[in-house]
Short mmCIF file of C-alpha atoms in Angstrom, two decimals:
data_model
loop_
_atom_site.label_atom_id
_atom_site.label_comp_id
_atom_site.label_asym_id
_atom_site.label_seq_id
_atom_site.Cartn_x
_atom_site.Cartn_y
_atom_site.Cartn_z
CA UNK A 255 11.48 60.53 25.46
CA UNK A 256 11.25 60.70 29.25
CA UNK A 257 12.07 57.41 30.92
CA UNK A 258 9.08 56.18 32.96
CA UNK A 259 9.68 55.65 36.67
CA UNK A 260 8.89 51.94 36.33
CA UNK A 261 11.53 51.52 33.63
CA UNK A 262 14.12 53.35 35.72
CA UNK A 263 13.34 51.09 38.66
CA UNK A 264 13.63 47.98 36.49
CA UNK A 265 16.95 49.19 35.10
CA UNK A 266 18.33 49.69 38.60
CA UNK A 267 17.10 46.25 39.64
CA UNK A 268 18.70 44.65 36.58
CA UNK A 269 22.04 46.27 37.38
CA UNK A 270 21.80 44.99 40.95
CA UNK A 271 21.02 41.44 39.87
CA UNK A 272 24.09 41.27 37.64
CA UNK A 273 26.28 42.40 40.56
CA UNK A 274 25.09 39.59 42.83
CA UNK A 275 27.52 36.76 43.67
CA UNK A 276 27.73 34.13 40.96
CA UNK A 277 25.98 31.38 43.00
CA UNK A 278 23.02 33.71 43.55
CA UNK A 279 22.89 34.65 39.88
CA UNK A 280 22.94 30.97 38.97
CA UNK A 281 20.10 30.29 41.38
CA UNK A 282 18.00 33.01 39.75
CA UNK A 283 18.88 31.96 36.20
CA UNK A 284 18.27 28.26 36.80
CA UNK A 285 20.31 25.19 35.82
CA UNK A 286 22.75 25.65 32.92
CA UNK A 287 21.07 25.54 29.52
CA UNK A 288 22.80 23.27 27.02
CA UNK A 289 21.90 22.76 23.37
CA UNK A 290 23.81 21.52 20.35
CA UNK A 291 26.96 20.89 22.40
CA UNK A 292 27.00 24.45 23.77
CA UNK A 293 26.32 25.91 27.19
CA UNK A 294 24.62 29.28 27.45
CA UNK A 295 26.60 31.94 29.29
CA UNK A 296 25.28 32.74 32.75
CA UNK A 297 24.94 36.40 31.78
CA UNK A 298 22.74 35.46 28.82
CA UNK A 299 20.64 32.99 30.78
CA UNK A 300 20.15 35.50 33.57
CA UNK A 301 19.00 38.13 31.10
CA UNK A 302 16.49 35.72 29.58
CA UNK A 303 15.21 34.90 33.06
CA UNK A 304 14.71 38.58 33.85
CA UNK A 305 12.90 38.96 30.54
CA UNK A 306 10.55 36.15 31.52
CA UNK A 307 9.94 37.60 34.98
CA UNK A 308 9.10 41.06 33.61
CA UNK A 309 7.00 39.71 30.75
CA UNK A 310 8.95 41.59 28.10
CA UNK A 311 9.48 40.29 24.57
CA UNK A 312 11.09 41.42 21.33
CA UNK A 313 7.75 41.35 19.51
CA UNK A 314 4.40 42.43 20.94
CA UNK A 315 0.87 42.34 19.61
CA UNK A 316 1.26 45.42 17.41
CA UNK A 317 4.02 47.14 15.47
CA UNK A 318 3.60 50.31 17.53
CA UNK A 319 3.73 48.41 20.81
CA UNK A 320 6.78 46.45 19.70
CA UNK A 321 8.62 49.61 18.74
CA UNK A 322 7.81 51.31 22.02
CA UNK A 323 8.81 48.22 23.98
CA UNK A 324 12.25 48.14 22.37
CA UNK A 325 12.75 51.88 22.84
CA UNK A 326 11.99 51.57 26.56
CA UNK A 327 13.74 48.24 26.99
CA UNK A 328 17.07 49.64 25.88
CA UNK A 329 17.30 51.50 29.17
CA UNK A 330 17.39 48.15 30.97
CA UNK A 331 20.37 46.70 29.12
CA UNK A 332 22.39 49.37 27.30
CA UNK A 333 24.02 50.95 30.33
CA UNK A 334 25.21 54.50 30.85
CA UNK A 335 25.91 56.63 27.80
CA UNK A 336 29.44 55.95 26.56
CA UNK A 337 31.62 59.06 26.54
CA UNK A 338 33.56 60.99 25.37
CA UNK A 339 31.95 60.73 21.94
CA UNK A 340 30.85 63.78 19.94
CA UNK A 341 27.60 63.49 17.99
CA UNK A 342 25.95 65.55 15.28
CA UNK A 343 22.90 65.12 13.10
CA UNK A 344 23.20 64.39 9.40
CA UNK A 345 20.46 64.31 6.74
CA UNK A 346 20.87 61.84 3.88
CA UNK A 347 18.85 62.06 0.63
CA UNK A 348 17.33 58.77 -0.58
CA UNK A 349 15.13 59.05 -3.64
CA UNK A 350 12.35 61.47 -2.77
CA UNK A 351 12.93 61.02 0.97
CA UNK A 352 15.39 62.33 3.55
CA UNK A 353 16.93 60.00 6.11
CA UNK A 354 18.04 61.15 9.54
CA UNK A 355 21.42 59.92 10.71
CA UNK A 356 23.82 60.49 13.59
CA UNK A 357 27.57 60.88 13.17
CA UNK A 358 29.61 59.68 16.15
CA UNK A 359 33.24 60.72 16.60
CA UNK A 360 35.29 59.63 19.62
CA UNK A 361 37.26 62.38 21.34
CA UNK A 362 40.65 63.10 19.82
CA UNK A 363 40.11 61.14 16.61
CA UNK A 364 42.03 62.89 13.79
CA UNK A 365 40.71 63.56 10.31
CA UNK A 366 40.38 61.82 8.01
CA UNK A 367 39.54 58.58 9.80
CA UNK A 368 37.88 55.33 8.92
CA UNK A 369 34.09 55.40 8.92
CA UNK A 370 31.48 52.74 9.64
CA UNK A 371 28.07 53.28 8.03
CA UNK A 372 25.91 51.47 10.55
CA UNK A 373 22.42 50.00 10.15
CA UNK A 374 20.52 48.98 13.28
CA UNK A 375 18.80 45.64 13.77
CA UNK A 376 15.16 45.01 14.58
CA UNK A 377 13.77 42.85 11.80
CA UNK A 378 13.34 45.83 9.42
CA UNK A 379 10.30 46.73 11.60
CA UNK A 380 11.52 47.88 15.04
CA UNK A 381 14.67 49.52 16.37
CA UNK A 382 16.19 52.92 15.70
CA UNK A 383 19.31 55.02 16.10
CA UNK A 384 18.19 55.52 19.70
CA UNK A 385 17.97 51.82 20.53
CA UNK A 386 21.48 51.35 19.14
CA UNK A 387 22.98 54.59 20.43
CA UNK A 388 25.38 52.94 22.87
CA UNK A 389 26.27 50.24 20.35
CA UNK A 390 27.34 52.93 17.88
CA UNK A 391 29.21 54.79 20.61
CA UNK A 392 31.00 51.62 21.70
CA UNK A 393 32.17 50.79 18.19
CA UNK A 394 33.27 54.38 17.54
CA UNK A 395 35.25 54.66 20.76
CA UNK A 396 36.83 51.21 20.85
CA UNK A 397 37.49 50.82 17.13
CA UNK A 398 38.79 54.37 16.78
CA UNK A 399 36.51 55.25 13.85
CA UNK A 400 33.65 57.54 13.03
CA UNK A 401 30.23 55.88 12.91
CA UNK A 402 27.33 57.11 10.80
CA UNK A 403 24.18 55.49 12.21
CA UNK A 404 21.32 55.61 9.70
CA UNK A 405 17.57 55.85 10.35
CA UNK A 406 16.45 53.93 7.27
CA UNK A 407 12.74 53.63 6.54
CA UNK A 408 11.10 50.51 7.95
CA UNK A 409 8.28 48.07 7.26
CA UNK A 410 5.35 47.72 7.23
CA UNK A 411 5.09 51.37 6.13
CA UNK A 412 8.08 50.89 3.84
CA UNK A 413 8.60 47.19 3.00
CA UNK A 414 11.31 45.64 0.84
CA UNK A 415 13.08 46.95 -1.17
CA UNK A 416 12.89 50.44 0.42
CA UNK A 417 15.21 49.72 3.41
CA UNK A 418 17.76 48.23 1.00
CA UNK A 419 17.54 51.27 -1.26
CA UNK A 420 17.98 53.56 1.75
CA UNK A 421 21.04 51.59 2.88
CA UNK A 422 22.69 51.85 -0.54
CA UNK A 423 21.88 55.56 -0.70
CA UNK A 424 23.43 56.04 2.75
CA UNK A 425 26.68 54.41 1.68
CA UNK A 426 26.79 56.47 -1.52
CA UNK A 427 26.20 59.63 0.51
CA UNK A 428 29.00 58.75 2.93
CA UNK A 429 31.42 58.09 0.08
CA UNK A 430 30.52 61.27 -1.80
CA UNK A 431 30.67 63.40 1.35
CA UNK A 432 33.56 61.68 3.12
CA UNK A 433 35.58 64.87 3.61
CA UNK A 434 32.64 66.69 5.18
CA UNK A 435 32.13 63.73 7.51
CA UNK A 436 35.80 63.73 8.51
CA UNK A 437 36.33 60.36 6.84
CA UNK A 438 38.71 58.78 4.35
CA UNK A 439 36.67 57.81 1.28
CA UNK A 440 38.86 54.73 0.81
CA UNK A 441 38.18 53.47 4.34
CA UNK A 442 34.41 53.34 4.59
CA UNK A 443 32.99 50.15 6.06
CA UNK A 444 29.37 49.09 6.32
CA UNK A 445 27.93 47.04 9.12
CA UNK A 446 25.02 46.25 11.33
CA UNK A 447 23.34 43.65 13.46
CA UNK A 448 20.66 41.19 12.32
CA UNK A 449 18.49 43.11 9.82
CA UNK A 450 21.26 45.70 9.68
CA UNK A 451 23.69 42.94 8.78
CA UNK A 452 21.33 41.91 5.98
CA UNK A 453 21.25 45.45 4.58
CA UNK A 454 25.04 45.74 4.85
CA UNK A 455 25.68 42.48 3.00
CA UNK A 456 23.07 43.23 0.34
CA UNK A 457 24.27 46.76 -0.39
CA UNK A 458 27.90 45.59 -0.55
CA UNK A 459 26.98 42.98 -3.14
CA UNK A 460 24.98 45.51 -5.17
CA UNK A 461 27.70 48.16 -5.01
CA UNK A 462 30.36 45.70 -6.16
CA UNK A 463 28.26 44.53 -9.10
CA UNK A 464 27.33 47.99 -10.41
CA UNK A 465 30.94 49.23 -10.48
CA UNK A 466 32.12 52.43 -8.88
CA UNK A 467 32.37 53.09 -5.12
CA UNK A 468 32.00 50.07 -2.84
CA UNK A 469 32.56 49.48 0.88
CA UNK A 470 36.10 48.71 2.00
CA UNK A 471 35.00 46.30 4.73
CA UNK A 472 31.89 44.49 6.00
CA UNK A 473 31.07 44.06 9.69
CA UNK A 474 28.18 41.59 9.80
CA UNK A 475 26.78 40.88 13.26
CA UNK A 476 24.53 37.79 13.43
CA UNK A 477 23.18 38.74 9.99
CA UNK A 478 20.01 37.51 8.30
CA UNK A 479 21.14 36.65 4.78
CA UNK A 480 18.76 34.02 3.36
CA UNK A 481 14.96 34.00 3.19
CA UNK A 482 14.86 30.88 1.01
CA UNK A 483 15.99 28.17 3.44
CA UNK A 484 15.21 27.09 7.01
CA UNK A 485 18.45 25.87 8.49
CA UNK A 486 19.03 23.63 11.48
CA UNK A 487 19.74 26.46 13.93
CA UNK A 488 16.31 27.94 13.29
CA UNK A 489 14.76 24.67 14.41
CA UNK A 490 16.83 23.97 17.51
CA UNK A 491 16.78 27.57 18.81
CA UNK A 492 13.18 28.29 17.85
CA UNK A 493 11.75 29.02 21.29
CA UNK A 494 12.41 30.71 24.64
CA UNK A 495 15.36 32.79 23.46
CA UNK A 496 15.58 36.50 22.64
CA UNK A 497 14.91 35.94 18.92
CA UNK A 498 12.43 33.15 18.22
CA UNK A 499 11.08 31.43 15.13
CA UNK A 500 7.73 33.09 15.76
CA UNK A 501 9.22 36.57 15.85
CA UNK A 502 11.24 35.89 12.69
CA UNK A 503 8.05 34.91 10.90
CA UNK A 504 6.39 38.11 12.19
CA UNK A 505 9.23 40.26 10.89
CA UNK A 506 9.24 38.57 7.50
CA UNK A 507 5.49 39.00 7.18
CA UNK A 508 5.85 42.74 7.61
CA UNK A 509 9.02 43.22 5.54
CA UNK A 510 8.56 40.94 2.51
CA UNK A 511 5.54 41.70 0.30
CA UNK A 512 3.50 38.77 -0.97
CA UNK A 513 4.81 37.47 -4.28
CA UNK A 514 8.37 38.69 -3.72
CA UNK A 515 11.12 36.48 -5.12
CA UNK A 516 12.91 35.49 -1.93
CA UNK A 517 16.02 34.61 -3.93
CA UNK A 518 16.46 38.28 -4.89
CA UNK A 519 20.06 39.03 -3.77
CA UNK A 520 18.89 42.37 -2.36
CA UNK A 521 16.87 40.29 0.11
CA UNK A 522 18.90 37.07 0.34
CA UNK A 523 22.53 37.93 -0.48
CA UNK A 524 23.62 34.39 0.38
CA UNK A 525 21.91 32.93 -2.69
CA UNK A 526 23.41 35.41 -5.17
CA UNK A 527 25.15 33.66 -8.06
CA UNK A 528 28.47 35.49 -7.73
CA UNK A 529 30.26 36.68 -4.59
CA UNK A 530 33.69 37.22 -6.10
CA UNK A 531 35.44 40.54 -5.74
CA UNK A 532 33.67 41.57 -2.54
CA UNK A 533 35.56 43.46 0.19
CA UNK A 534 36.86 41.67 3.30
CA UNK A 535 34.26 40.69 5.88
CA UNK A 536 34.11 39.89 9.57
CA UNK A 537 31.04 37.87 10.53
CA UNK A 538 30.10 37.23 14.15
CA UNK A 539 27.37 34.76 15.07
CA UNK A 540 25.80 33.72 18.37
CA UNK A 541 25.62 30.06 19.32
CA UNK A 542 22.04 30.20 20.67
CA UNK A 543 20.56 32.05 17.70
CA UNK A 544 18.16 30.90 14.96
CA UNK A 545 20.28 32.92 12.50
CA UNK A 546 23.55 31.23 13.44
CA UNK A 547 23.79 28.77 10.57
CA UNK A 548 22.95 31.16 7.75
CA UNK A 549 25.52 33.68 8.96
CA UNK A 550 28.17 30.99 8.97
CA UNK A 551 26.97 29.69 5.59
CA UNK A 552 27.47 33.19 4.20
CA UNK A 553 31.03 33.23 5.51
CA UNK A 554 31.68 29.94 3.72
CA UNK A 555 30.12 31.26 0.49
CA UNK A 556 32.42 34.29 0.61
CA UNK A 557 35.42 32.12 1.33
CA UNK A 558 34.65 29.86 -1.62
CA UNK A 559 34.50 32.96 -3.83
CA UNK A 560 37.97 34.03 -2.75
CA UNK A 561 36.85 36.81 -0.44
CA UNK A 562 38.90 37.44 2.69
CA UNK A 563 36.56 36.57 5.55
CA UNK A 564 36.84 35.80 9.25
CA UNK A 565 33.98 34.26 11.20
CA UNK A 566 33.68 34.22 14.97
CA UNK A 567 30.97 32.22 16.69
CA UNK A 568 30.18 33.23 20.26
CA UNK A 569 28.95 29.76 21.27
CA UNK A 570 27.50 30.80 24.63
CA UNK A 571 25.56 33.91 23.57
CA UNK A 572 22.11 34.81 22.25
CA UNK A 573 20.95 37.04 19.43
CA UNK A 574 21.00 40.74 20.30
CA UNK A 575 24.09 40.81 22.51
CA UNK A 576 25.40 43.99 20.83
CA UNK A 577 22.72 45.88 22.77
CA UNK A 578 23.34 44.22 26.14
CA UNK A 579 26.72 45.75 27.01
CA UNK A 580 25.24 47.56 30.02
CA UNK A 581 24.68 44.28 31.85
CA UNK A 582 27.02 41.34 32.14
CA UNK A 583 30.69 41.30 31.16
CA UNK A 584 30.26 38.49 28.64
CA UNK A 585 28.32 40.74 26.25
CA UNK A 586 31.05 43.39 26.45
CA UNK A 587 33.72 40.81 25.66
CA UNK A 588 32.02 39.85 22.41
CA UNK A 589 31.40 43.47 21.43
CA UNK A 590 35.04 44.31 22.14
CA UNK A 591 36.01 41.62 19.63
CA UNK A 592 33.76 43.28 17.05
CA UNK A 593 35.42 46.64 17.66
CA UNK A 594 38.85 45.07 17.32
CA UNK A 595 37.90 43.44 14.02
CA UNK A 596 36.61 46.75 12.67
CA UNK A 597 39.75 48.59 13.75
CA UNK A 598 41.98 45.98 12.14
CA UNK A 599 39.92 45.75 8.96
CA UNK A 600 40.08 49.47 8.25
CA UNK A 601 43.73 49.72 9.35
CA UNK A 602 44.64 47.17 6.70
CA UNK A 603 42.89 49.26 4.08
CA UNK A 604 44.98 52.25 5.13
CA UNK A 605 48.23 50.28 4.81
CA UNK A 606 47.28 49.15 1.32
CA UNK A 607 46.75 52.73 0.06
#
């Protein structure tokens, strides 16, 4: 897709704003925003201010418009393409469908390596491999792993449980074809942000319960894990942030068919009756995020079940920061921690072999 001139101009302006002296950036962003004993990072508040000034939003009036907006908006915040990372296309069978995927391999990475099967965020409705291209590249390069980024089918054309089924099929494909992908079948992690975190947690639970191959590690980035309960963070961070209560309701309306049991663990892995025996997990949440509390509740549920889990709250950040590494150093700091956790998690699996 050619980048419109207006988008290129906005991207250049955004880069310039983030290079301004801190007092000027604070003047543009406004007084510090404090909620729930936390103060929003200047980088995050400045990004929200630019979003307000340009009239952009995560969700638009239509599905098509929302998808296009996110595809174009990535050019404002993702930064220059991260290199050197080799990419190649992969096709994954899922039922009677074929899923497109991209395999990322940082330069010089030997075979076999660890592999992350990655599922992009976007409320199961928007987002794509393209919107998360630099996120996948960043994790591949800085974690020293291969990343298989999957284009699972999305709602409303393909509502629940199709995206879950695609995610499980993608993991099974990666495990069965590990050698061809340059990966170690015993060091395959799953992970994703938001909706992608939901799919990762749900498929891990399902794989562990059926027996046979299961992920070696879970990288869950501000995941959505419970459709049954409205927690406190959804109330206090409901408005004027990147992800809002209104947009969450919009996503759910498209993804979850009427009459669905919201306690189905394929949809709400947090409320599953048994979490024992799951692989280690690293869960990162954002302080100013409606999903914060359920992500941290999932970490506690895993811990109670005897699962090795680490949770890291970024108290000054907003939902979506994985995609904002092209602007503001604070977003890159948090994403670097994610890459470090992935590297360590898969390295431990190698030592245990």
